[in-house]
Amino acid sequence: MPAEASPLSPEAFVFDAYGTLYDVYSVTARCESCWPGKGAPLAQLWRAKQLEYTWQRSLMQRYAPFSTVTREALAYACEALGLELSVAQMEGLMSEYLRLATYPDVTDSLSRLRTKHAILSNGSPDMLLPLVESSGLRFDAVISVDELKIFKPAPQVYELAAKKLKTEKSQIAFVSSNCWDALGAKSYGFSVYWINRGNAPVERLGFKPDRVLKSLDEILQ
Ligand code: LAC
């Protein structure tokens, strides 16, 4: 019999990366400097398309690395907003993804964590590893969906984390600010902490998070 889920004392924490630890909207300033007045709508549409393309490609069974998806999402978002994108601007904006800011609650919360902890991300290693390195955060494992060639919230992605960490799924707490990701992890069988910094409603996907927190500071409380 599998052990009971234990959201309050997990054996391992698994964190989502983009939007949870790393602020994808830290690209906004550079977007704004390229196209004054358009920085915020461009950053929003870029992120929205990036996520849509991961889900659409997974359904199409046409995986491409997150770096490709992110480039294609930027090209689409610029065209949709009527913004001309030069090669230099594309490269400059893509390079921002290698040094996204962490949210203010991240560094201190992770430094207090004595439990095994890892990242599980849609990010391909070419994007994810330089980002983790530049942030100075330390993890027991940085796991990318790239090994499986399918994106979250496919259940086999969450299973990959349990296998890599050699930990029963019921003993893993998955932490994400992306509610659809948190519920995908819940559907697979993790205990789930949804970091709801923006006070959003819970997605209607048939599950509820075990804990809803306003900030990562609360994961150890
Ligand atoms: C990630 C996406 C969900 O880091 O932002 O996997």
PDB file of N, CA and C and ligand atoms in Angstrom, residues 16-18 47 120-122 152 178 180, ligand 1:
ATOM      1  N   ASP A  16       8.536  24.010  -9.439  1.00  0.00           N
ATOM      2  CA  ASP A  16       8.453  24.519 -10.803  1.00  0.00           C
ATOM      3  C   ASP A  16       9.460  25.683 -10.912  1.00  0.00           C
ATOM      4  N   ALA A  17       9.910  25.978 -12.124  1.00  0.00           N
ATOM      5  CA  ALA A  17      10.903  27.048 -12.277  1.00  0.00           C
ATOM      6  C   ALA A  17      10.274  28.374 -12.726  1.00  0.00           C
ATOM      7  N   TYR A  18       9.835  28.398 -13.983  1.00  0.00           N
ATOM      8  CA  TYR A  18       9.385  29.678 -14.562  1.00  0.00           C
ATOM      9  C   TYR A  18       8.038  30.099 -13.986  1.00  0.00           C
ATOM     10  N   ARG A  47       4.601  35.117 -22.872  1.00  0.00           N
ATOM     11  CA  ARG A  47       4.456  34.036 -21.895  1.00  0.00           C
ATOM     12  C   ARG A  47       3.224  33.169 -22.206  1.00  0.00           C
ATOM     13  N   LEU A 120      11.700  20.803 -11.272  1.00  0.00           N
ATOM     14  CA  LEU A 120      11.140  20.029 -12.390  1.00  0.00           C
ATOM     15  C   LEU A 120      10.510  21.044 -13.337  1.00  0.00           C
ATOM     16  N   SER A 121      11.088  21.174 -14.520  1.00  0.00           N
ATOM     17  CA  SER A 121      10.674  22.283 -15.396  1.00  0.00           C
ATOM     18  C   SER A 121      10.520  21.858 -16.841  1.00  0.00           C
ATOM     19  N   ASN A 122       9.640  22.589 -17.519  1.00  0.00           N
ATOM     20  CA  ASN A 122       9.533  22.490 -18.974  1.00  0.00           C
ATOM     21  C   ASN A 122      10.800  22.998 -19.664  1.00  0.00           C
ATOM     22  N   LYS A 152       4.821  19.381 -19.263  1.00  0.00           N
ATOM     23  CA  LYS A 152       3.800  19.371 -18.217  1.00  0.00           C
ATOM     24  C   LYS A 152       2.490  19.893 -18.817  1.00  0.00           C
ATOM     25  N   ASN A 178       2.040  28.147 -10.972  1.00  0.00           N
ATOM     26  CA  ASN A 178       1.173  27.927 -12.129  1.00  0.00           C
ATOM     27  C   ASN A 178       0.113  26.921 -11.701  1.00  0.00           C
ATOM     28  N   TRP A 180      -2.361  25.388 -13.093  1.00  0.00           N
ATOM     29  CA  TRP A 180      -2.565  24.208 -13.958  1.00  0.00           C
ATOM     30  C   TRP A 180      -1.464  23.171 -13.730  1.00  0.00           C
TER      31      TRP A 180
HETATM   32  C1  LAC B   1       8.069  25.425 -16.037  1.00  0.00           C
HETATM   33  C2  LAC B   1       6.913  26.197 -16.615  1.00  0.00           C
HETATM   34  C3  LAC B   1       5.610  25.640 -16.190  1.00  0.00           C
HETATM   35  O1  LAC B   1       9.048  25.951 -15.488  1.00  0.00           O
HETATM   36  O2  LAC B   1       6.903  27.518 -16.340  1.00  0.00           O
HETATM   37  O3  LAC B   1       7.985  24.208 -16.151  1.00  0.00           O
END
